[in-house]
CSV table of C-alpha atoms in Angstrom, one decimal:
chain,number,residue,atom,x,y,z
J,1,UNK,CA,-5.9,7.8,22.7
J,2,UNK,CA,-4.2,4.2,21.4
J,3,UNK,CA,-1.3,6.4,20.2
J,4,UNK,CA,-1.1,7.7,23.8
J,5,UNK,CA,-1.1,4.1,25.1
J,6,UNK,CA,1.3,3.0,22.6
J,7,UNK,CA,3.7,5.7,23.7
J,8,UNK,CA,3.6,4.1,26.9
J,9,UNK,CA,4.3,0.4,25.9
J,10,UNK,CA,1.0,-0.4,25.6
J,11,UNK,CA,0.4,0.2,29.4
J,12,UNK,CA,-1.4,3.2,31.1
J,13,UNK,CA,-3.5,4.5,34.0
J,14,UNK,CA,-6.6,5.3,33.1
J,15,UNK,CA,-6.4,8.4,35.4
J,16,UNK,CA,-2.5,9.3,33.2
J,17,UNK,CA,-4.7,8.5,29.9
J,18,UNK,CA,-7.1,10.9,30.8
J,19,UNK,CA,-4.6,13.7,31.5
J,20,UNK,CA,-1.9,12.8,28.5
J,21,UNK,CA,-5.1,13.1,25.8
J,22,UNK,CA,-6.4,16.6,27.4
J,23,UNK,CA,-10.2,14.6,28.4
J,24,UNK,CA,-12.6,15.1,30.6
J,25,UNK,CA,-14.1,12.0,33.0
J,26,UNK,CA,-17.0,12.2,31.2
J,27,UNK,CA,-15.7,12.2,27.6
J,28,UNK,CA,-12.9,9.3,28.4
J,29,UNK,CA,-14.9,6.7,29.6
J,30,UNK,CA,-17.5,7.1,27.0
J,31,UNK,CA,-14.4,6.5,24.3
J,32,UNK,CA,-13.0,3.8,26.1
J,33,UNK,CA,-16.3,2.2,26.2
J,34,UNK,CA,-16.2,2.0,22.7
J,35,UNK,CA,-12.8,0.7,22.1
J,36,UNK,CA,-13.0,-1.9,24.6
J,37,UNK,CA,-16.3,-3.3,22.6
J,38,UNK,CA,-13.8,-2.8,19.5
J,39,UNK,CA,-11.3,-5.0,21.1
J,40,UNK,CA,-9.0,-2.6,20.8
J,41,UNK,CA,-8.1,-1.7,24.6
J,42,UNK,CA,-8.8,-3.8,27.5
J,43,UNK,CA,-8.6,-2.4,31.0
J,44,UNK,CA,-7.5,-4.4,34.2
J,45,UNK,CA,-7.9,-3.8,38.2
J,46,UNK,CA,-4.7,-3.7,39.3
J,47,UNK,CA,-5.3,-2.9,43.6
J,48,UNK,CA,-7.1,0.4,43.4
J,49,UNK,CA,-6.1,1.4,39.7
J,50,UNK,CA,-7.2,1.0,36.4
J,51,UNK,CA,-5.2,0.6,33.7
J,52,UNK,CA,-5.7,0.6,29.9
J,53,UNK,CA,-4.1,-2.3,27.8
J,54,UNK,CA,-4.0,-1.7,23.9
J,55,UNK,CA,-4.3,-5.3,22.4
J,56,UNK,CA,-3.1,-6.5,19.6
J,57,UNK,CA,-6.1,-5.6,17.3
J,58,UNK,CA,-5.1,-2.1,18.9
J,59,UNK,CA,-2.1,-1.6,17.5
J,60,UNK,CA,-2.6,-3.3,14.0
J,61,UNK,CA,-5.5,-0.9,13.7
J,62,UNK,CA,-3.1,1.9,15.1
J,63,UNK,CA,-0.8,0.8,12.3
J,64,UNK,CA,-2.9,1.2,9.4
J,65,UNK,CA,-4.1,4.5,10.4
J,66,UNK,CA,-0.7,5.6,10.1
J,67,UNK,CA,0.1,3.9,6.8
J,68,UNK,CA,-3.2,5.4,5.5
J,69,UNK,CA,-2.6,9.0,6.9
J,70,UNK,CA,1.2,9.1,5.8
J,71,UNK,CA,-0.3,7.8,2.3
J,72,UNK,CA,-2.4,10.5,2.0
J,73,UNK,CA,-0.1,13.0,2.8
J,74,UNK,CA,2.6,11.9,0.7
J,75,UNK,CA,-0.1,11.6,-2.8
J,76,UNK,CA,-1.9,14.6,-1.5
J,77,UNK,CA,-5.3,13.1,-1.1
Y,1,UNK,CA,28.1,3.3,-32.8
Y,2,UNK,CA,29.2,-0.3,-32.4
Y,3,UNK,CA,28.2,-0.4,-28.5
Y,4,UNK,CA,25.2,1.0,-28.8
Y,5,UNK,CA,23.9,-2.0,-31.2
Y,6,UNK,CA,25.4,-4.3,-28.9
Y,7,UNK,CA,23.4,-2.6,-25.6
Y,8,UNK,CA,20.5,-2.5,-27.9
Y,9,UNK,CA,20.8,-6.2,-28.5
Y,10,UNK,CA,21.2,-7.3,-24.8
Y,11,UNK,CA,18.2,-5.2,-23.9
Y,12,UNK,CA,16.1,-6.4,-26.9
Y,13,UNK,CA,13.2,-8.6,-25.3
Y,14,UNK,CA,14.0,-7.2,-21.8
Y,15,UNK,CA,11.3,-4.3,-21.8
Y,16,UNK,CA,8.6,-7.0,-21.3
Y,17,UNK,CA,10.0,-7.5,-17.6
Y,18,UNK,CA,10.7,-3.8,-17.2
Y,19,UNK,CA,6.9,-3.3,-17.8
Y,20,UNK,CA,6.1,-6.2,-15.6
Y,21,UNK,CA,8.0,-4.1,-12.7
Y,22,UNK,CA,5.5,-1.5,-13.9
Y,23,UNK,CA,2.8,-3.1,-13.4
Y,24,UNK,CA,3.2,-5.0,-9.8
Y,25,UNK,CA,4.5,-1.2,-8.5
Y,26,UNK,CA,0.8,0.5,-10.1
Y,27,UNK,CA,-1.2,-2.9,-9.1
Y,28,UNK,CA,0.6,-3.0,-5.1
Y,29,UNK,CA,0.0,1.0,-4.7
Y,30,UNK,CA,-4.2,0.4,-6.5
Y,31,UNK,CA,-4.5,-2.3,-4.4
Y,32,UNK,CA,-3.6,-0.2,-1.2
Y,33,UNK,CA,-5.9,2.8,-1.7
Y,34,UNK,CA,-8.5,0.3,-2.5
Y,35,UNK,CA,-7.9,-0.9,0.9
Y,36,UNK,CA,-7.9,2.5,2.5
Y,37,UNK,CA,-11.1,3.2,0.9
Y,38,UNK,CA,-13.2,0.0,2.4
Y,39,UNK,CA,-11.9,1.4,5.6
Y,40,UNK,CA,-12.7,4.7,4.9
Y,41,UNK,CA,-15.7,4.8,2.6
Y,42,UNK,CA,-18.3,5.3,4.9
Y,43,UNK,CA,-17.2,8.6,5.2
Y,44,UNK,CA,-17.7,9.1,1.2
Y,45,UNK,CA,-13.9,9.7,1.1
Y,46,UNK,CA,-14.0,9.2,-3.2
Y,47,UNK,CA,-10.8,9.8,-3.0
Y,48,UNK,CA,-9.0,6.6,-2.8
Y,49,UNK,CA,-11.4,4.5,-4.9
Y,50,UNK,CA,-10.2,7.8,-7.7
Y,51,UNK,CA,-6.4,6.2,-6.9
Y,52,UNK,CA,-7.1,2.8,-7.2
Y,53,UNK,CA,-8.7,3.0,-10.2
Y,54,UNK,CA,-6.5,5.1,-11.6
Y,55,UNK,CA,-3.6,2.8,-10.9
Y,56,UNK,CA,-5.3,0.1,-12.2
Y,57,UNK,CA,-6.5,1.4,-15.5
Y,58,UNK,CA,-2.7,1.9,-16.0
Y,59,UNK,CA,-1.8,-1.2,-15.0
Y,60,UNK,CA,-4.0,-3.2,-17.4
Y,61,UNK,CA,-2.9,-0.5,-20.3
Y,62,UNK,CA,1.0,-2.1,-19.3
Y,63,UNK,CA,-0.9,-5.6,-19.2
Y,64,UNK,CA,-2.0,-5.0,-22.9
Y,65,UNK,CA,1.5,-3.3,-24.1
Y,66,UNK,CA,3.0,-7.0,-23.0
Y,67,UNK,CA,0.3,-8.7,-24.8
Y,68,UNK,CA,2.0,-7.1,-28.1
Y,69,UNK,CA,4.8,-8.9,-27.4
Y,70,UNK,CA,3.3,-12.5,-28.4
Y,71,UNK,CA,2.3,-13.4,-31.6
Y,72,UNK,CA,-0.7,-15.2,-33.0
Y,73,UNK,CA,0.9,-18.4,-35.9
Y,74,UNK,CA,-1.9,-19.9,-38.1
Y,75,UNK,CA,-1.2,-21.5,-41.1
Y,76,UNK,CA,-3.2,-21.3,-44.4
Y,77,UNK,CA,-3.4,-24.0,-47.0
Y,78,UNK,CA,-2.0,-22.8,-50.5
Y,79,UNK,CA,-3.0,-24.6,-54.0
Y,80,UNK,CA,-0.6,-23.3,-57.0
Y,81,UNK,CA,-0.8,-24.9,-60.5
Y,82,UNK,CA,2.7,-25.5,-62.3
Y,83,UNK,CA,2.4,-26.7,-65.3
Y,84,UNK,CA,0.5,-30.0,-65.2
Y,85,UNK,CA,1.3,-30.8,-61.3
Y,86,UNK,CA,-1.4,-28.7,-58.7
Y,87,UNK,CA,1.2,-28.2,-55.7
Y,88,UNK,CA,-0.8,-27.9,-52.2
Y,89,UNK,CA,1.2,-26.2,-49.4
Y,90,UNK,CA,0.7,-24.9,-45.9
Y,91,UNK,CA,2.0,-21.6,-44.8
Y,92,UNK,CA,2.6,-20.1,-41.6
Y,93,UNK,CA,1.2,-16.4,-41.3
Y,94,UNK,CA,1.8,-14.1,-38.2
Y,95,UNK,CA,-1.4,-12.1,-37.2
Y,96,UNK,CA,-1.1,-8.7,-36.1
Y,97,UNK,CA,-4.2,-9.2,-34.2
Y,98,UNK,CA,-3.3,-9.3,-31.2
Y,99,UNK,CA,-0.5,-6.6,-31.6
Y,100,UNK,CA,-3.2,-3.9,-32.7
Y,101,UNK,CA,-5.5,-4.8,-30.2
Y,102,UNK,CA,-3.1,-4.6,-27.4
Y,103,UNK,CA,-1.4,-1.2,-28.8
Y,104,UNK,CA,-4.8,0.1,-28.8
Y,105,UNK,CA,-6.2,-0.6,-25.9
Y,106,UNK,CA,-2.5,0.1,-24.3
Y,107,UNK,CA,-2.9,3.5,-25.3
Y,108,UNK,CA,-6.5,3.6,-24.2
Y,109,UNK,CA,-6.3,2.9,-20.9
Y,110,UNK,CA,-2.8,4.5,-20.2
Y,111,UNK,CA,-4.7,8.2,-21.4
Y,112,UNK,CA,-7.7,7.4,-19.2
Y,113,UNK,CA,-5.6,6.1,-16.5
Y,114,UNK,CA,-4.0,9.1,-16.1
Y,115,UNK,CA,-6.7,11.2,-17.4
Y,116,UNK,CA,-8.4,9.9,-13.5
Y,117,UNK,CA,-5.1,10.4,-11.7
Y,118,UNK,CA,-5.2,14.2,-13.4
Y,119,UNK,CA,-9.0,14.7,-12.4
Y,120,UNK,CA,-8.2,13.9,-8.8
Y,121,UNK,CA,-5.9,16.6,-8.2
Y,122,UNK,CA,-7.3,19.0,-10.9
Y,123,UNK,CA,-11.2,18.2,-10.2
Y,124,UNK,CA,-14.0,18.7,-12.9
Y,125,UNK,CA,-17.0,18.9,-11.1
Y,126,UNK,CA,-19.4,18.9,-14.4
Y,127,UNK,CA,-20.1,15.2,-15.3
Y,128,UNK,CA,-21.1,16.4,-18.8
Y,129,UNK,CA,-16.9,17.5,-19.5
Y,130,UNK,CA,-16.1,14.2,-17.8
Y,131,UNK,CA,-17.9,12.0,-20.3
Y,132,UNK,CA,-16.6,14.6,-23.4
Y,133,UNK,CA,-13.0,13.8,-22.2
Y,134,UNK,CA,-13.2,10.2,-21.6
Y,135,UNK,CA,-14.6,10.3,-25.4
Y,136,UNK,CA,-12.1,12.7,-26.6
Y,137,UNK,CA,-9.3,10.7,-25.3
Y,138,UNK,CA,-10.4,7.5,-26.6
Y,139,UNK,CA,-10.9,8.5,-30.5
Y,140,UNK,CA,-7.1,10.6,-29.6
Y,141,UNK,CA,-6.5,7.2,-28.6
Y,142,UNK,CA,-7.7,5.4,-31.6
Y,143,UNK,CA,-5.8,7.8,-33.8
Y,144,UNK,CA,-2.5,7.7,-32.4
Y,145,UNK,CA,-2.0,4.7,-33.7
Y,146,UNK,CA,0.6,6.5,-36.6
Y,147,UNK,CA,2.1,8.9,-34.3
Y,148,UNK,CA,3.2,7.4,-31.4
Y,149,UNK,CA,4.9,10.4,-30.4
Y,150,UNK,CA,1.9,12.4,-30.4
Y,151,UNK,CA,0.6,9.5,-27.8
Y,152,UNK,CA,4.1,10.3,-25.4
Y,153,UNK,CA,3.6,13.8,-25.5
Y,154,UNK,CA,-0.2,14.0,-24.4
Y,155,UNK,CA,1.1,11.6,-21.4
Y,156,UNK,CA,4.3,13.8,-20.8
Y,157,UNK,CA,1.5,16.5,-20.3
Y,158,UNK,CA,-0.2,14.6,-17.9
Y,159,UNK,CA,2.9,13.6,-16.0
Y,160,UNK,CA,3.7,17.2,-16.0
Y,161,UNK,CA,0.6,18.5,-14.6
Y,162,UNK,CA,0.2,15.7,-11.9
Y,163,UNK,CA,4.5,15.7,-11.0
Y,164,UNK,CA,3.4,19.8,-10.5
Y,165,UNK,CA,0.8,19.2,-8.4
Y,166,UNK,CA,3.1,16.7,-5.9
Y,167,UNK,CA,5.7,19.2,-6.2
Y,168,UNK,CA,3.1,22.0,-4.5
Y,169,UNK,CA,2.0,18.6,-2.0
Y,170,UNK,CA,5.8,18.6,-1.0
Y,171,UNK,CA,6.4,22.9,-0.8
Y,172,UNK,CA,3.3,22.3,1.5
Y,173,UNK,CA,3.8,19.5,3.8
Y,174,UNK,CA,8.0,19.2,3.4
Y,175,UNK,CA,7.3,15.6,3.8
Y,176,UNK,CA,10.4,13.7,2.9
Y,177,UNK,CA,8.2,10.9,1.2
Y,178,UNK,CA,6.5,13.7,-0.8
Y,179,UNK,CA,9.2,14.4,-2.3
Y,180,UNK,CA,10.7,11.2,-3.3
Y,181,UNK,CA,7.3,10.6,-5.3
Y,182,UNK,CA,7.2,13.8,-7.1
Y,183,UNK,CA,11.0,12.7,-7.9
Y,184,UNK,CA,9.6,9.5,-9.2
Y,185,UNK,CA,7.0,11.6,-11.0
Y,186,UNK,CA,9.6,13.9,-12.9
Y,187,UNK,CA,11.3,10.8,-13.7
Y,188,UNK,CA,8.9,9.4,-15.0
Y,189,UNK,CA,7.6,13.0,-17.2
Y,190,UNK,CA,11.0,12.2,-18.3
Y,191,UNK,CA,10.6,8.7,-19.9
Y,192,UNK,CA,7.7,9.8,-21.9
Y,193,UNK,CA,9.8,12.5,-23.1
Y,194,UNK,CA,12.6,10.7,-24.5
Y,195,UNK,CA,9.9,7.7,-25.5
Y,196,UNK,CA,8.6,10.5,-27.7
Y,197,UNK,CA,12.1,10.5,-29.8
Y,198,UNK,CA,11.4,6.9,-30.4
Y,199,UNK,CA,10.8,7.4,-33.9
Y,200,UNK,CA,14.2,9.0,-34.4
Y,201,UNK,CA,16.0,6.4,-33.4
Y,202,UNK,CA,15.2,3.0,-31.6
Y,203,UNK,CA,17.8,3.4,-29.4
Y,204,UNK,CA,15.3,6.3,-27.9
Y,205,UNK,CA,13.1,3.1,-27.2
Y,206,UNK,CA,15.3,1.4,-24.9
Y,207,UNK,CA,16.6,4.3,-22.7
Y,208,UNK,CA,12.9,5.5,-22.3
Y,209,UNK,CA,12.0,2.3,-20.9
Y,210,UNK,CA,15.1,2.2,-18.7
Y,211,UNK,CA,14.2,5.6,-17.8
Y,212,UNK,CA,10.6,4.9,-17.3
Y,213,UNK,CA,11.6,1.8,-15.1
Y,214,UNK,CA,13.8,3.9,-12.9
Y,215,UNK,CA,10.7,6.0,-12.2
Y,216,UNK,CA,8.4,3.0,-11.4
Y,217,UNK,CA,10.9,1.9,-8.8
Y,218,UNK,CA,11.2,5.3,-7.0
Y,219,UNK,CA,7.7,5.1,-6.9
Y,220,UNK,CA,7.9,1.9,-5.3
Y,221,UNK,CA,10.7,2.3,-3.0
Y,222,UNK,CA,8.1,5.5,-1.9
Y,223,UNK,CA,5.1,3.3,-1.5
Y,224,UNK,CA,7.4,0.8,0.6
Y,225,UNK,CA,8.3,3.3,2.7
Y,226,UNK,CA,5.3,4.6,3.2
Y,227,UNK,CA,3.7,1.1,4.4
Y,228,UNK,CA,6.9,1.7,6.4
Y,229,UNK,CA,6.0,4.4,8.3
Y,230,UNK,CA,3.2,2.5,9.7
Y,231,UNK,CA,5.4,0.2,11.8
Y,232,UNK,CA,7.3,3.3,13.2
Y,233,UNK,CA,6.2,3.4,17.4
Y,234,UNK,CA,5.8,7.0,18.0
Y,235,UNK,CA,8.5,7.8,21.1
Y,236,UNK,CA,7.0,9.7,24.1
């Protein structure tokens, strides 16, 4: 889901973020739930939509989980 | 002939800072898995703490080889009788203390260093073998002491086995990073083996460690890259 957001600057409709990583209503706003209490996505009203903001904690966390999953490829962990 | 002295005298000393490269290249990539694992340990991912120590342990072997390079002075009082007179005299000695120490426990930890890296892609699963290896390798250890070669060929067998297994990592993932460490690796399977030759000639001495640094900084150029990676925005 943040790599989704990331793709999209960092920016997205929660109805496109939804579509883009293949989950149901049910199973996106449980998620989000728990990334927003992360601080890792915020959302904002913006007139009738929602959108989904990574912050910065976001994408440093996004960041590392690259770094460790490209690590672990390359010393095949 | 004559070159070759004169390269061997502009290098002489310089294999303290080539180990130093060594050891800030194992320490940065321990010190990374270590991190990965306190993200990932709840998960009982063993994995990484296995790399970080593994790193480390050779680290603090290289840490020990540079120790051999200072030298403990004390001096000794000395009493000779010549004729009538009683002459009283100090002497400086040089201690080899620190030299066997630091040789010893060099080759200790670089055996069980990569003795752990070995075990994490070739796993034992029996605790007893574990604990018979980690014994066998110290007394090897302990009894290397006269055949240094001996030492460079059990760690050219190690290389070997690990550089292998990175080699199958990279046939399996074709992951251009992959393959600049198992590069490194082979490099570095290299430097023991000419290290080995030491004995022959010291000139073997040198070009293993030049060898051997080359290694460490593919390694690092790897690991860079790698920490690279994670700065990369995936495009849509």
């Amino acid at each position: 889901m943040l790599e989704v957001i990331q793709t999209k600057r960092g920016t997205i409709k929660q109805t496109h973020l939804m579509y883009k990583s293949n989950l149901s209503y049910g199973q996106l706003t449980s998620y989000l739930e728990e990334l927003v209490e992360k601080h890792f996505v915020e959302k904002m009203d913006k007139g009738s939509n929602v959108y989904v903001i990574l912050t910065d904690k976001g994408s440093e966390f996004l960041q590392k989980f690259r770094e460790m999953k490209q690590f672990e490829k390359t010393f095949g962990l | 002939m004559a070159s070759l002295h004169q390269l061997m005298y502009l290098l002489q000393g310089t294999d303290v800072y080539m180990d130093i490269v060594g050891v800030l290249v194992l320490l940065f990539v321990g010190i990374f898995s270590w991190k990965c694992y306190k993200i990932d340990h709840k998960e009982k991912n063993k994995k990484y703490f296995y790399l970080a120590l593994a790193f480390w342990v050779l680290a603090v072997g290289f840490l020990f080889k540079i120790l051999t390079n200072f030298t403990i002075y004390y001096t000794t009082l000395k009493t000779q009788q010549i004729g009538m007179m009683v002459v009283t005299y100090t002497f400086v000695n040089e201690s080899q203390v620190l030299f066997n120490i630091g040789m010893l426990m060099y080759r200790i930890l670089t055996l069980l260093g990569l003795y752990f890296l070995y075990s994490l892609y070739y796993p034992i699963k029996d605790k007893a073998t574990v604990f018979l290896n980690v014994f066998f390798i110290v007394v090897t250890a302990y009894f290397l002491r006269s055949a240094f070669h001996i030492f460079h060929l059990t760690t050219f067998l190690f290389f070997l086995f690990i550089t292998y297994y990175y080699y199958k990592n990279y046939c399996k993932t074709k992951d251009c990073l992959g393959k600049y460490l198992f590069v490194s690796f082979i490099v570095l399977s290299l430097s023991q083996l000419i290290l080995m030759l030491y004995e022959i000639h010291p000139l073997f001495y040198t070009l293993g460690e030049i060898v051997q640094l080359i290694g460490y900084l593919g390694l690092a150029v790897t690991f860079f890259m790698v920490r690279g990676y994670g700065k990369k925005t995936i495009k849509n």
